[in-house]
Coordinates of C-alpha atoms in Angstrom, one line a residue:
Chain A
M10 CA 0.0 0.0 0.0
T11 CA 1.6 3.3 -1.1
V12 CA 1.4 5.7 1.8
E13 CA 4.2 8.0 0.7
G14 CA 3.5 11.5 1.8
K15 CA 0.4 10.3 3.5
H16 CA -0.5 9.5 7.1
I17 CA -2.5 6.9 8.9
A18 CA -5.7 8.0 10.8
I19 CA -6.9 6.5 14.0
V20 CA -10.5 7.2 14.8
G21 CA -11.5 6.2 18.3
A22 CA -8.7 6.3 20.8
G23 CA -9.6 3.9 23.6
L24 CA -7.2 1.0 24.4
V25 CA -7.6 -0.6 21.0
G26 CA -7.2 2.7 19.0
S27 CA -4.2 3.7 21.1
G28 CA -2.6 0.3 20.5
W29 CA -3.1 0.8 16.7
A30 CA -1.5 4.3 16.9
V31 CA 1.6 2.6 18.4
V32 CA 1.6 -0.2 15.7
F33 CA 1.6 2.3 12.8
A34 CA 3.9 4.9 14.4
R35 CA 6.6 2.3 15.4
A36 CA 6.6 1.1 11.7
G37 CA 7.6 4.6 10.6
H38 CA 4.2 6.1 9.7
D39 CA 2.9 9.5 10.7
V40 CA -0.3 8.9 12.7
R41 CA -3.2 11.3 13.4
V42 CA -5.4 10.3 16.2
Y43 CA -9.0 11.6 16.7
D44 CA -11.5 10.8 19.4
P45 CA -14.7 12.8 20.0
S46 CA -13.9 12.9 23.7
E47 CA -11.4 15.5 24.7
A48 CA -10.6 13.5 27.9
V49 CA -9.8 10.4 25.9
R50 CA -7.6 12.5 23.4
R51 CA -5.7 13.9 26.3
G52 CA -4.8 10.5 27.6
V53 CA -3.4 9.0 24.4
L54 CA 0.1 10.4 24.4
S55 CA 1.0 9.5 28.0
W56 CA -0.4 6.0 27.5
A57 CA 1.7 5.7 24.3
K58 CA 4.8 7.0 26.0
S59 CA 4.6 4.4 28.8
T60 CA 3.7 1.6 26.3
L61 CA 6.6 2.5 24.0
S62 CA 8.9 2.5 27.0
S63 CA 7.8 -1.0 27.9
L64 CA 8.4 -2.2 24.3
H65 CA 11.8 -0.6 24.5
S66 CA 12.6 -2.4 27.7
A67 CA 11.5 -5.7 26.1
G68 CA 14.0 -5.1 23.3
L69 CA 11.3 -4.6 20.7
L70 CA 11.9 -1.0 19.9
D71 CA 15.0 1.2 19.4
D72 CA 13.8 4.7 19.5
P73 CA 10.6 5.3 21.7
T74 CA 11.0 9.1 21.5
G75 CA 11.1 9.1 17.7
V76 CA 8.0 6.9 17.5
L77 CA 6.1 9.1 19.9
E78 CA 6.9 12.1 17.8
R79 CA 5.1 10.6 14.9
I80 CA 1.8 10.5 16.8
D81 CA -0.3 13.6 16.5
I82 CA -3.6 14.1 18.4
V83 CA -6.1 16.1 16.4
D84 CA -9.4 17.6 17.5
S85 CA -11.6 17.0 14.5
M86 CA -12.6 14.1 12.3
A87 CA -11.6 16.1 9.2
G88 CA -8.2 16.7 10.6
A89 CA -7.5 13.0 11.1
V90 CA -9.1 11.6 7.9
R91 CA -8.4 14.1 5.2
G92 CA -5.4 13.0 3.2
A93 CA -5.0 9.7 5.1
A94 CA -3.9 6.6 3.2
Y95 CA -5.6 4.3 5.7
I96 CA -8.1 4.8 8.5
Q97 CA -8.4 2.4 11.4
E98 CA -11.7 2.9 13.2
S99 CA -12.0 1.6 16.8
V100 CA -15.1 3.2 18.3
F101 CA -17.6 1.6 20.7
E102 CA -19.0 -1.6 19.3
T103 CA -22.6 -0.9 18.5
V104 CA -24.2 -0.8 15.0
E105 CA -25.3 2.8 15.8
A106 CA -21.9 4.0 16.8
K107 CA -20.1 2.3 13.9
S108 CA -22.7 3.5 11.3
S109 CA -22.6 7.1 12.3
V110 CA -18.8 7.2 12.5
S111 CA -18.5 5.4 9.2
L112 CA -20.6 8.0 7.5
E113 CA -18.5 10.8 9.0
I114 CA -15.3 9.2 7.9
D115 CA -16.8 8.6 4.5
R116 CA -17.3 12.4 4.1
Y117 CA -13.6 13.2 4.4
L118 CA -12.1 10.1 2.6
S119 CA -9.4 10.6 0.0
A120 CA -9.4 8.8 -3.3
H121 CA -8.1 5.3 -2.8
A122 CA -8.0 5.5 1.0
V123 CA -9.1 2.3 2.8
V124 CA -11.1 2.1 6.1
G125 CA -10.7 -0.8 8.5
S126 CA -12.9 -1.2 11.5
S127 CA -11.7 -2.9 14.6
S128 CA -15.1 -4.5 15.0
S129 CA -14.7 -7.8 16.9
G130 CA -18.2 -9.1 16.0
I131 CA -20.3 -6.8 13.9
P132 CA -19.7 -7.4 10.2
A133 CA -19.1 -4.3 8.0
S134 CA -22.3 -5.0 6.0
R135 CA -24.3 -3.9 9.0
F136 CA -22.7 -0.4 9.3
T137 CA -21.2 0.7 5.9
E138 CA -24.1 0.2 3.4
S139 CA -25.0 3.9 3.2
C140 CA -21.4 5.1 2.8
E141 CA -20.6 6.6 -0.6
N142 CA -17.2 4.9 -0.6
R143 CA -18.5 1.7 0.9
T144 CA -16.3 -0.4 -1.5
R145 CA -13.3 0.7 0.6
F146 CA -14.7 -0.1 4.0
L147 CA -13.9 -3.5 5.6
V148 CA -13.4 -5.1 9.1
A149 CA -9.8 -5.2 10.3
H150 CA -10.3 -7.0 13.6
P151 CA -7.3 -7.0 15.9
V152 CA -6.7 -8.9 19.2
N153 CA -6.1 -6.6 22.1
P154 CA -3.5 -5.2 22.6
P155 CA -2.7 -5.0 18.8
H156 CA 0.9 -3.8 19.5
L157 CA 1.6 -7.2 21.3
V158 CA -0.7 -9.6 19.5
P159 CA -0.1 -9.2 15.7
V160 CA -3.0 -11.1 14.1
V161 CA -5.6 -9.0 12.3
E162 CA -8.6 -10.4 10.5
L163 CA -9.6 -8.7 7.3
V164 CA -13.3 -9.3 6.5
P165 CA -15.0 -7.8 3.4
A166 CA -18.6 -6.7 3.3
P167 CA -20.4 -8.1 0.2
W168 CA -19.6 -4.7 -1.5
T169 CA -16.0 -4.4 -0.5
D170 CA -13.6 -4.1 -3.4
P171 CA -11.1 -7.0 -3.3
L172 CA -8.5 -4.4 -4.0
A173 CA -9.3 -2.7 -0.7
I174 CA -8.7 -6.0 1.1
D175 CA -5.4 -6.5 -0.8
R176 CA -4.2 -3.0 0.1
A177 CA -5.1 -3.4 3.8
R178 CA -3.4 -6.8 3.8
Q179 CA -0.2 -5.3 2.3
L180 CA -0.2 -2.4 4.8
M181 CA -0.7 -4.7 7.8
G182 CA 2.1 -7.0 6.7
E183 CA 4.4 -4.0 6.2
V184 CA 3.8 -2.7 9.7
G185 CA 4.5 -6.1 11.2
Q186 CA 1.0 -7.4 11.9
V187 CA -0.1 -10.8 10.7
P188 CA -3.1 -10.3 8.4
V189 CA -5.5 -13.1 7.7
T190 CA -8.2 -12.8 5.1
L191 CA -11.7 -14.1 5.1
Q192 CA -13.5 -14.5 1.7
R193 CA -16.8 -13.4 3.2
E194 CA -18.5 -12.5 6.5
V195 CA -19.3 -15.2 9.1
D196 CA -20.4 -14.8 12.8
G197 CA -17.3 -14.4 15.0
F198 CA -14.9 -14.4 12.0
I199 CA -12.2 -17.0 12.3
L200 CA -10.5 -16.2 15.6
N201 CA -13.6 -16.1 17.8
R202 CA -15.1 -19.2 16.1
L203 CA -12.0 -21.2 16.9
Q204 CA -11.8 -19.8 20.4
G205 CA -15.5 -20.5 20.9
A206 CA -15.2 -24.1 19.7
L207 CA -12.5 -24.7 22.2
L208 CA -14.2 -22.8 25.0
N209 CA -17.5 -24.6 24.5
E210 CA -15.7 -28.0 24.8
A211 CA -13.7 -26.7 27.8
F212 CA -16.8 -25.5 29.6
A213 CA -18.6 -28.8 28.8
L214 CA -15.8 -30.9 30.2
Y215 CA -15.7 -28.7 33.3
S216 CA -19.5 -28.7 33.9
E217 CA -19.7 -32.5 33.5
G218 CA -17.1 -32.8 36.2
Y219 CA -14.2 -34.3 34.2
S220 CA -11.6 -31.9 35.4
S221 CA -10.8 -28.5 37.0
I222 CA -10.5 -25.1 35.5
S223 CA -6.9 -25.1 36.5
D224 CA -6.1 -28.5 34.9
I225 CA -8.0 -27.7 31.7
D226 CA -5.9 -24.5 31.4
A227 CA -2.7 -26.5 32.1
T228 CA -3.7 -28.9 29.2
V229 CA -3.6 -26.1 26.8
R230 CA -0.7 -24.1 28.4
A231 CA 1.7 -27.0 28.8
G232 CA 0.3 -29.1 25.9
L233 CA -1.6 -27.9 22.9
G234 CA -0.5 -24.2 23.2
L235 CA 3.2 -25.0 22.7
R236 CA 2.9 -26.2 19.2
W237 CA 0.0 -24.0 18.2
L238 CA 2.1 -20.9 19.2
F239 CA 4.5 -21.3 16.3
M240 CA 2.7 -23.6 13.9
G241 CA -1.0 -23.3 14.2
P242 CA -3.4 -26.3 14.3
F243 CA -2.9 -27.5 10.7
E244 CA 0.9 -27.5 10.5
T245 CA 0.8 -29.2 13.9
I246 CA -1.1 -32.2 12.6
D247 CA 0.8 -32.1 9.2
L248 CA 4.0 -32.8 11.2
N249 CA 2.3 -35.3 13.5
A250 CA 1.8 -38.2 11.1
P251 CA 4.6 -39.9 9.1
S252 CA 3.1 -38.7 5.7
G253 CA 1.6 -35.4 6.6
I254 CA -1.9 -34.0 7.1
A255 CA -3.9 -36.4 4.9
D256 CA -2.2 -39.3 6.7
Y257 CA -3.1 -37.7 10.0
A258 CA -6.7 -37.2 8.9
A259 CA -7.0 -40.9 7.8
R260 CA -5.8 -42.0 11.2
L261 CA -7.6 -39.6 13.5
G262 CA -10.4 -37.9 11.6
P263 CA -13.0 -40.6 12.5
M264 CA -12.1 -40.2 16.2
Y265 CA -12.5 -36.4 16.1
H266 CA -15.8 -36.8 14.2
Q267 CA -17.1 -39.2 16.9
M268 CA -16.3 -36.6 19.6
A269 CA -18.1 -33.9 17.7
L270 CA -21.2 -36.1 17.5
S271 CA -21.3 -36.4 21.2
R272 CA -21.7 -32.6 21.3
R273 CA -24.6 -32.5 18.9
D274 CA -26.8 -30.7 21.4
P275 CA -24.7 -27.7 22.4
Q276 CA -25.5 -26.3 25.8
P277 CA -25.1 -22.6 26.8
W278 CA -22.6 -22.0 29.6
S279 CA -25.0 -22.4 32.6
P280 CA -25.2 -20.0 35.5
E281 CA -24.1 -22.8 37.8
T282 CA -21.1 -23.6 35.7
I283 CA -20.1 -19.9 35.4
K284 CA -20.5 -19.4 39.1
A285 CA -18.3 -22.4 39.9
A286 CA -15.7 -21.4 37.3
E287 CA -15.6 -17.9 38.8
A288 CA -15.2 -19.3 42.3
E289 CA -12.3 -21.5 41.2
R290 CA -10.6 -18.6 39.3
R291 CA -10.9 -16.4 42.4
T292 CA -9.1 -18.9 44.6
L293 CA -6.4 -19.0 41.9
L294 CA -6.4 -15.2 41.4
P295 CA -8.2 -13.0 43.9
F296 CA -10.3 -10.2 42.4
D297 CA -8.1 -7.4 43.6
Q298 CA -5.1 -9.0 41.7
L299 CA -6.8 -9.0 38.3
A300 CA -5.3 -5.7 37.2
Q301 CA -1.8 -6.7 38.3
R302 CA -2.1 -10.0 36.5
R303 CA -3.1 -8.1 33.3
E304 CA 0.1 -6.2 33.6
W305 CA 2.0 -9.4 34.0
R306 CA 0.2 -10.8 30.9
D307 CA 1.3 -7.8 28.8
H308 CA 4.8 -8.2 30.1
V309 CA 4.9 -11.8 29.1
L310 CA 3.3 -11.0 25.7
A311 CA 6.1 -8.5 25.0
R312 CA 8.8 -11.0 26.0
L313 CA 7.1 -13.6 23.9
S314 CA 7.1 -11.3 20.9
A315 CA 10.8 -10.8 21.3
F316 CA 11.2 -14.6 21.5
K317 CA 9.3 -15.1 18.3
L318 CA 11.3 -12.4 16.6
T319 CA 14.5 -14.1 17.6
E320 CA 13.4 -17.5 16.4
G321 CA 12.0 -16.0 13.1
I322 CA 8.5 -17.1 13.8
P323 CA 5.9 -14.9 12.0
Chain B
M9 CA 5.8 -40.4 45.5
T10 CA 8.6 -42.1 47.5
V11 CA 11.0 -43.7 45.0
E12 CA 14.1 -43.8 47.3
G13 CA 16.2 -46.8 46.4
K14 CA 13.8 -47.6 43.6
H15 CA 13.9 -47.1 39.9
I16 CA 11.5 -46.1 37.2
A17 CA 10.7 -48.7 34.5
I18 CA 10.0 -47.9 30.9
V19 CA 8.2 -50.6 29.0
G20 CA 8.1 -50.0 25.2
A21 CA 11.0 -47.9 23.9
G22 CA 9.8 -46.3 20.7
L23 CA 9.9 -42.5 20.4
V24 CA 7.4 -42.0 23.3
G25 CA 9.1 -44.5 25.7
S26 CA 12.5 -43.2 24.9
G27 CA 11.3 -39.6 25.6
W28 CA 10.0 -40.8 29.0
A29 CA 13.4 -42.4 29.8
V30 CA 14.9 -38.9 29.3
V31 CA 12.2 -37.2 31.4
F32 CA 12.8 -39.5 34.4
A33 CA 16.6 -39.7 34.1
R34 CA 17.1 -36.0 33.8
A35 CA 15.1 -35.6 37.0
G36 CA 17.7 -37.8 38.8
H37 CA 15.9 -41.2 38.7
D38 CA 17.5 -44.4 37.7
V39 CA 15.7 -45.7 34.7
R40 CA 15.4 -49.3 33.3
V41 CA 14.2 -49.6 29.8
Y42 CA 12.7 -52.7 28.3
D43 CA 11.4 -53.3 24.8
P44 CA 10.7 -56.8 23.4
S45 CA 12.5 -55.9 20.2
E46 CA 16.3 -56.1 20.4
A47 CA 16.7 -53.7 17.5
V48 CA 14.6 -51.1 19.4
R49 CA 16.5 -51.6 22.6
R50 CA 19.8 -51.1 20.8
G51 CA 18.7 -47.8 19.4
V52 CA 17.6 -46.2 22.7
L53 CA 20.9 -45.0 24.1
S54 CA 22.2 -43.4 20.9
W55 CA 18.8 -41.6 20.6
A56 CA 19.0 -40.5 24.2
K57 CA 22.5 -39.3 23.8
S58 CA 21.7 -37.0 20.9
T59 CA 18.5 -35.8 22.5
L60 CA 20.3 -35.0 25.8
S61 CA 22.9 -33.1 23.8
S62 CA 20.2 -31.0 22.2
L63 CA 18.7 -30.2 25.5
H64 CA 22.1 -29.2 26.8
S65 CA 22.6 -26.9 23.8
A66 CA 19.2 -25.3 24.5
G67 CA 20.3 -24.6 28.0
L68 CA 17.9 -27.0 29.5
L69 CA 20.3 -29.5 31.0
D70 CA 23.7 -29.2 32.8
D71 CA 25.1 -32.7 32.7
P72 CA 24.0 -34.8 29.7
T73 CA 26.6 -37.5 30.4
G74 CA 25.4 -38.0 34.0
V75 CA 21.8 -38.3 32.8
L76 CA 22.7 -40.9 30.2
E77 CA 24.5 -43.0 32.8
R78 CA 21.2 -43.3 34.7
I79 CA 19.5 -45.1 31.8
D80 CA 19.9 -48.8 31.7
I81 CA 18.7 -51.0 28.9
V82 CA 17.5 -54.4 30.2
D83 CA 16.5 -57.5 28.1
S84 CA 13.6 -58.8 30.1
M85 CA 10.3 -57.5 31.4
A86 CA 11.1 -58.8 34.9
G87 CA 14.4 -57.0 34.9
A88 CA 12.7 -53.7 34.2
V89 CA 9.6 -54.0 36.4
R90 CA 10.8 -55.9 39.5
G91 CA 11.5 -53.4 42.3
A92 CA 10.3 -50.4 40.2
A93 CA 8.4 -47.6 42.0
Y94 CA 6.7 -46.5 38.8
I95 CA 6.3 -48.1 35.4
Q96 CA 5.5 -46.1 32.2
E97 CA 4.1 -48.3 29.5
S98 CA 4.3 -47.1 25.9
V99 CA 3.7 -50.0 23.6
F100 CA 1.8 -50.1 20.3
E101 CA -1.7 -48.7 20.7
T102 CA -4.1 -51.6 20.3
V103 CA -6.3 -53.1 23.0
E104 CA -4.5 -56.5 22.4
A105 CA -1.0 -55.1 22.8
K106 CA -1.9 -53.1 25.9
S107 CA -3.8 -56.0 27.5
S108 CA -1.1 -58.5 27.1
V109 CA 1.7 -56.2 28.2
S110 CA -0.3 -55.0 31.2
L111 CA -0.8 -58.6 32.3
E112 CA 3.0 -59.2 32.0
I113 CA 3.8 -56.0 34.0
D114 CA 1.2 -57.1 36.6
R115 CA 3.1 -60.3 37.2
Y116 CA 6.3 -58.5 38.4
L117 CA 4.8 -55.5 40.1
S118 CA 6.1 -54.5 43.5
A119 CA 3.7 -53.6 46.3
H120 CA 2.6 -49.9 45.9
A121 CA 4.1 -49.6 42.4
V122 CA 2.0 -47.6 40.0
V123 CA 1.6 -48.3 36.2
G124 CA 0.9 -45.4 33.8
S125 CA 0.1 -46.2 30.2
S126 CA 1.0 -43.7 27.5
S127 CA -2.3 -44.6 25.7
S128 CA -3.5 -41.6 23.7
G129 CA -7.0 -42.8 23.2
I130 CA -7.8 -46.3 24.6
P131 CA -9.0 -46.0 28.2
A132 CA -7.4 -48.2 30.9
S133 CA -10.7 -49.9 31.5
R134 CA -10.3 -51.7 28.2
F135 CA -6.9 -53.3 28.9
T136 CA -6.4 -53.6 32.7
E137 CA -9.5 -55.3 33.9
S138 CA -7.9 -58.7 34.3
C139 CA -4.8 -57.5 36.1
E140 CA -4.5 -58.6 39.7
N141 CA -3.2 -55.2 40.7
R142 CA -5.6 -53.3 38.4
T143 CA -6.3 -50.6 41.1
R144 CA -2.7 -49.4 40.4
F145 CA -3.1 -49.1 36.6
L146 CA -4.1 -45.8 35.0
V147 CA -3.5 -43.9 31.8
A148 CA -0.7 -41.3 31.8
H149 CA -1.0 -39.8 28.4
P150 CA 1.8 -37.5 27.3
V151 CA 2.2 -35.4 24.2
N152 CA 5.0 -36.4 22.0
P153 CA 7.9 -35.7 22.7
P154 CA 7.3 -35.8 26.5
H155 CA 10.8 -34.4 27.2
L156 CA 9.7 -31.2 25.4
V157 CA 6.0 -31.0 26.0
P158 CA 5.3 -31.4 29.7
V159 CA 1.6 -32.0 30.0
V160 CA 0.5 -35.5 31.0
E161 CA -3.1 -36.6 31.4
L162 CA -3.8 -38.9 34.3
V163 CA -7.0 -40.9 33.7
P164 CA -8.3 -43.5 36.1
A165 CA -10.2 -46.7 35.1
P166 CA -13.4 -47.2 37.2
W167 CA -11.3 -49.5 39.5
T168 CA -8.2 -47.3 39.8
D169 CA -7.4 -46.4 43.4
P170 CA -7.4 -42.6 43.8
L171 CA -4.2 -43.0 45.7
A172 CA -2.5 -44.4 42.6
I173 CA -3.6 -41.2 40.7
D174 CA -2.3 -39.0 43.6
R175 CA 1.1 -40.8 43.5
A176 CA 1.4 -40.6 39.8
R177 CA 0.5 -36.9 39.9
Q178 CA 3.1 -36.2 42.6
L179 CA 5.8 -38.0 40.7
M180 CA 5.0 -36.3 37.4
G181 CA 5.1 -32.9 39.1
E182 CA 8.5 -33.8 40.8
V183 CA 10.1 -34.7 37.5
G184 CA 9.0 -31.4 35.9
Q185 CA 6.0 -32.6 33.9
V186 CA 2.6 -30.8 34.2
P187 CA 0.1 -33.4 35.4
V188 CA -3.6 -32.9 34.8
T189 CA -6.2 -35.2 36.3
L190 CA -9.5 -36.5 34.9
Q191 CA -12.1 -37.7 37.4
R192 CA -13.2 -40.5 35.0
E193 CA -12.7 -41.8 31.5
V194 CA -14.0 -39.9 28.4
D195 CA -13.2 -40.4 24.7
G196 CA -10.1 -38.4 23.8
F197 CA -9.5 -37.3 27.3
I198 CA -9.1 -33.5 27.7
L199 CA -6.3 -32.7 25.3
N200 CA -7.7 -34.4 22.2
R201 CA -11.2 -33.3 22.9
L202 CA -10.0 -29.6 23.0
Q203 CA -7.8 -30.2 19.9
G204 CA -10.7 -31.9 18.1
A205 CA -13.2 -29.1 18.9
L206 CA -10.8 -26.6 17.4
L207 CA -9.7 -28.8 14.4
N208 CA -13.3 -29.5 13.5
E209 CA -14.2 -25.8 13.4
A210 CA -11.0 -25.1 11.5
F211 CA -11.7 -27.8 8.9
A212 CA -15.3 -26.6 8.6
L213 CA -14.2 -22.9 8.0
Y214 CA -11.7 -24.2 5.4
S215 CA -14.1 -26.5 3.6
E216 CA -16.8 -23.8 3.5
G217 CA -14.3 -21.5 1.7
Y218 CA -13.9 -18.8 4.4
S219 CA -10.1 -18.9 4.5
S220 CA -6.9 -20.7 3.7
I221 CA -5.1 -23.4 5.7
S222 CA -2.3 -20.9 6.0
D223 CA -4.4 -18.0 7.3
I224 CA -6.3 -20.2 9.7
D225 CA -2.9 -21.4 11.1
A226 CA -1.8 -17.7 11.4
T227 CA -4.9 -16.9 13.4
V228 CA -3.9 -19.3 16.0
R229 CA -0.1 -18.8 15.8
A230 CA -0.2 -15.0 15.9
G231 CA -3.4 -14.6 17.8
L232 CA -5.1 -17.2 20.1
G233 CA -1.9 -19.2 20.7
L234 CA 0.1 -16.3 22.3
R235 CA -2.2 -16.1 25.3
W236 CA -3.0 -19.8 25.5
L237 CA 0.7 -20.6 25.8
F238 CA 1.1 -19.1 29.2
M239 CA -2.5 -18.8 30.5
G240 CA -4.7 -21.4 28.9
P241 CA -8.3 -20.6 27.7
F242 CA -9.9 -19.9 31.1
E243 CA -7.3 -17.6 32.5
T244 CA -7.3 -15.8 29.1
I245 CA -11.0 -14.9 29.3
D246 CA -10.8 -14.3 33.1
L247 CA -8.3 -11.4 32.3
N248 CA -10.3 -10.3 29.2
A249 CA -13.3 -8.7 30.9
P250 CA -13.1 -5.9 33.5
S251 CA -14.6 -8.1 36.3
G252 CA -13.3 -11.6 35.3
I253 CA -14.6 -14.8 33.9
A254 CA -18.3 -14.4 34.9
D255 CA -18.3 -10.9 33.4
Y256 CA -16.8 -12.3 30.2
A257 CA -19.4 -15.2 30.1
A258 CA -22.2 -12.7 30.5
R259 CA -20.9 -10.6 27.7
L260 CA -19.9 -13.2 25.2
G261 CA -21.4 -16.6 26.3
P262 CA -24.5 -16.1 24.2
M263 CA -22.4 -15.3 21.1
Y264 CA -20.4 -18.5 21.5
H265 CA -23.5 -20.5 22.1
Q266 CA -25.0 -19.1 18.9
M267 CA -21.9 -20.2 17.0
A268 CA -22.1 -23.7 18.5
L269 CA -25.7 -24.0 17.3
S270 CA -24.6 -23.4 13.7
R271 CA -22.5 -26.6 14.0
R272 CA -25.3 -28.8 15.3
D273 CA -24.8 -31.2 12.4
P274 CA -21.0 -32.0 12.6
Q275 CA -19.5 -33.1 9.3
P276 CA -16.6 -35.6 9.0
W277 CA -13.5 -34.1 7.3
S278 CA -14.4 -34.9 3.7
P279 CA -12.0 -36.6 1.3
E280 CA -12.2 -33.4 -0.9
T281 CA -11.3 -31.1 2.0
I282 CA -8.5 -33.3 3.1
K283 CA -7.1 -33.5 -0.4
A284 CA -7.2 -29.7 -0.8
A285 CA -5.7 -29.2 2.7
E286 CA -2.9 -31.6 1.8
A287 CA -2.3 -29.8 -1.5
E288 CA -2.0 -26.4 0.2
R289 CA 0.3 -27.8 2.9
R290 CA 2.6 -29.3 0.3
T291 CA 2.9 -26.0 -1.5
L292 CA 3.9 -24.5 1.9
L293 CA 6.1 -27.4 2.9
P294 CA 7.1 -30.0 0.2
F295 CA 6.8 -33.7 1.2
D296 CA 10.6 -34.2 1.2
Q297 CA 11.0 -31.4 3.8
L298 CA 8.7 -32.9 6.4
A299 CA 11.5 -34.6 8.4
Q300 CA 13.6 -31.5 8.5
R301 CA 10.7 -29.4 9.6
R302 CA 10.1 -31.8 12.5
E303 CA 13.6 -31.2 13.6
W304 CA 13.0 -27.5 13.5
R305 CA 9.8 -28.0 15.5
D306 CA 11.7 -29.9 18.2
H307 CA 14.4 -27.2 18.2
V308 CA 11.8 -24.5 18.7
L309 CA 10.0 -26.5 21.4
A310 CA 13.3 -26.8 23.3
R311 CA 13.9 -23.0 23.0
L312 CA 10.3 -22.4 24.1
S313 CA 10.8 -24.6 27.1
A314 CA 13.8 -22.5 28.0
F315 CA 11.8 -19.4 27.5
K316 CA 9.0 -20.6 29.8
L317 CA 11.5 -21.6 32.4
T318 CA 13.1 -18.2 32.4
E319 CA 9.7 -16.5 32.7
G320 CA 8.6 -18.9 35.4
I321 CA 5.6 -20.2 33.4
P322 CA 4.6 -23.7 34.5

C-alpha cells in the first residue's frame, strides 16, 4: 500500500485505537489520532509514552521518542481523515456508533483511502451500506492489545472491493502485523469461532465434572499451546503423522468426528457452571489482583514477541 | 511419591518410551528400559545421547553424560519392572498389545508400584480389567515428545485407586511434567477433545471456503496461541473482561452458544477437504522437507521450554 507523503488516521482512541497508533507509528508512519472525547484524546500520548517505553525495555523498539513524535492528536474528524492513506476505526462496538462514525469518515475520505474497522463481531455489511465509498470499508479485527498480538482479521462486506482488502493486507504486513483474510462474512470471524469451539468444549468438560478449570488450562498451556504458538493447528497435525496432514486425517479424523457427534446438542454455559468457574478462578487469582495480573500478561506477551522475533516465527 | 532406592521402569521404547526415559533420568531417577525388540533396545541409548545433547545446547540441562548414565537397557520385562516404583508403559496402541503387556507387567509388580500407560485414546478400563493389581493401573497420556511438551493426562479406570492417581501426579510434578487429572474416562481425554473441537471448526471454515489453511494457522499462531501458551483458555478470558470470567461469560457466552448451534450437524472431514488441505500444505512445505521441519519443530520446542522456564511459566 503506497502511503508516501500520506498518514494513517486512528478514529476512536480507547485502548484498541491507542494500540493501533503505536503499531503504525513504530513502523515509521505518521499517525493522526482523533477521538470525540477530549478527555480520551488527552490520555493518548501519556499511554503511548509508557507503552513505548515497555516495548523498548523488552528489546522490541530502538527509539521510543522518535516513535512518539510521529503520533499527533487532532481535535476533528476532518483533521484526522483528510489526506490519510488508511483509517483504522475503533469506536464503541454498536451498530449505531459504527454506522454514524463510518458516515462521518466517508465524508472526508481521500481517493483510494481504505477504512478498516476494529469490530470484533459486527460485520461491515451492518454499518457501511450507506457510505458513498463503501467499497473501501472493511473489518480489520485485531486482538487486544494490537501492538503485542499481531493477528488482524480482514473481513469484506459483500460490496468491499477485493483491491481494498489487498491493500489493507499489504499495509498490515508491512507494519509487522499478521493479516488473515476471510473471503466473506461469518459470525465471529475465524478467531472467535476457533476460540468459541475450544471454550465450549472446555466449559462442557468442566461442567460435566471431568476436570478442574486449572487442569484444563494446564492442558492447553503445557500441551496444545506449545505447538500452536509457532505452527497453528494445521501445521501441527501435518507434522504429526509420518506422511503429513492427509495421513493424520485418515488415522484420527474418525475419532474427532465421533467426539463432535457427542456434542450435537450444544449447551449454553449455565449460570451454575459460570459461578463455579468464577469461584475457582478467584481462589487461583483474587479479584483485587486482576489488574496486576493483566500487567504481567502484557509483560509476558512483550517477552514472547521478542522470543518469536529471535526465532524467526511470524 | 517415594521412590528412594527404587527405579523407574520404561516398557516399550519407541519414540514415546525413549522420551519418557529422558524425562525421568534428567530428574535424577535411575531408569530401566525394556522393549521386546532387540533392535529397538539397541537404538535407545544413541537416541537418548543425541537428545540430551540437544537439551544441553538449548540450556535445559547441565550434565548430559550424568543423565545418560542413569538409563539402563534391560533385556527382560522382569528386569525392568521388578522393584520399580513406577512403570511407564508405551507399547503399540491396540487393545490387544496393551492388554497383554499389562498382564505381563502385573506379574512382576512390586507392592505400591503404579503403572501409567501412554495410551492416547484407549482408556485403561479396556486393557487392565484382568490385572491382579488393576487398582494401580491408569492412563498417563503424554504429548510427543514428552521431554519437550510437559503435559501428562492422568485418567483412572473405574477401578483405579485414587491414591494411585495421587502418587502418579506427585511423581510427574516432581520430574517437571505438568500433570492434569481427569475424574473419570472420556473419549479423547481432555487434550484431544479440545484439539478436536478446534480442528473440527478449522476444517469446517476451510471447507466452506472462508479462508486458507495458511491464514487459519496464522490466526492461532499469531493470535489465540500467544495467550493460551502461558495462561490457557480460562485464564485468558478471566483477564479479558473488567470483572473476570463471569463478566466475560455474561458478555460473550451467548455469542459462543449461537456459533455452536450453527455446527449442530457435525460433518466428518471430507475426502475433498483433506485433499485440498494436503495440496495447500505441500505448497507451503514440500513432502521431502517434512522430516527437516520436524527437527525444526523440536528445536523451537526446546527453545520455548527454556523461555517458559526463564519467565517462570509452568
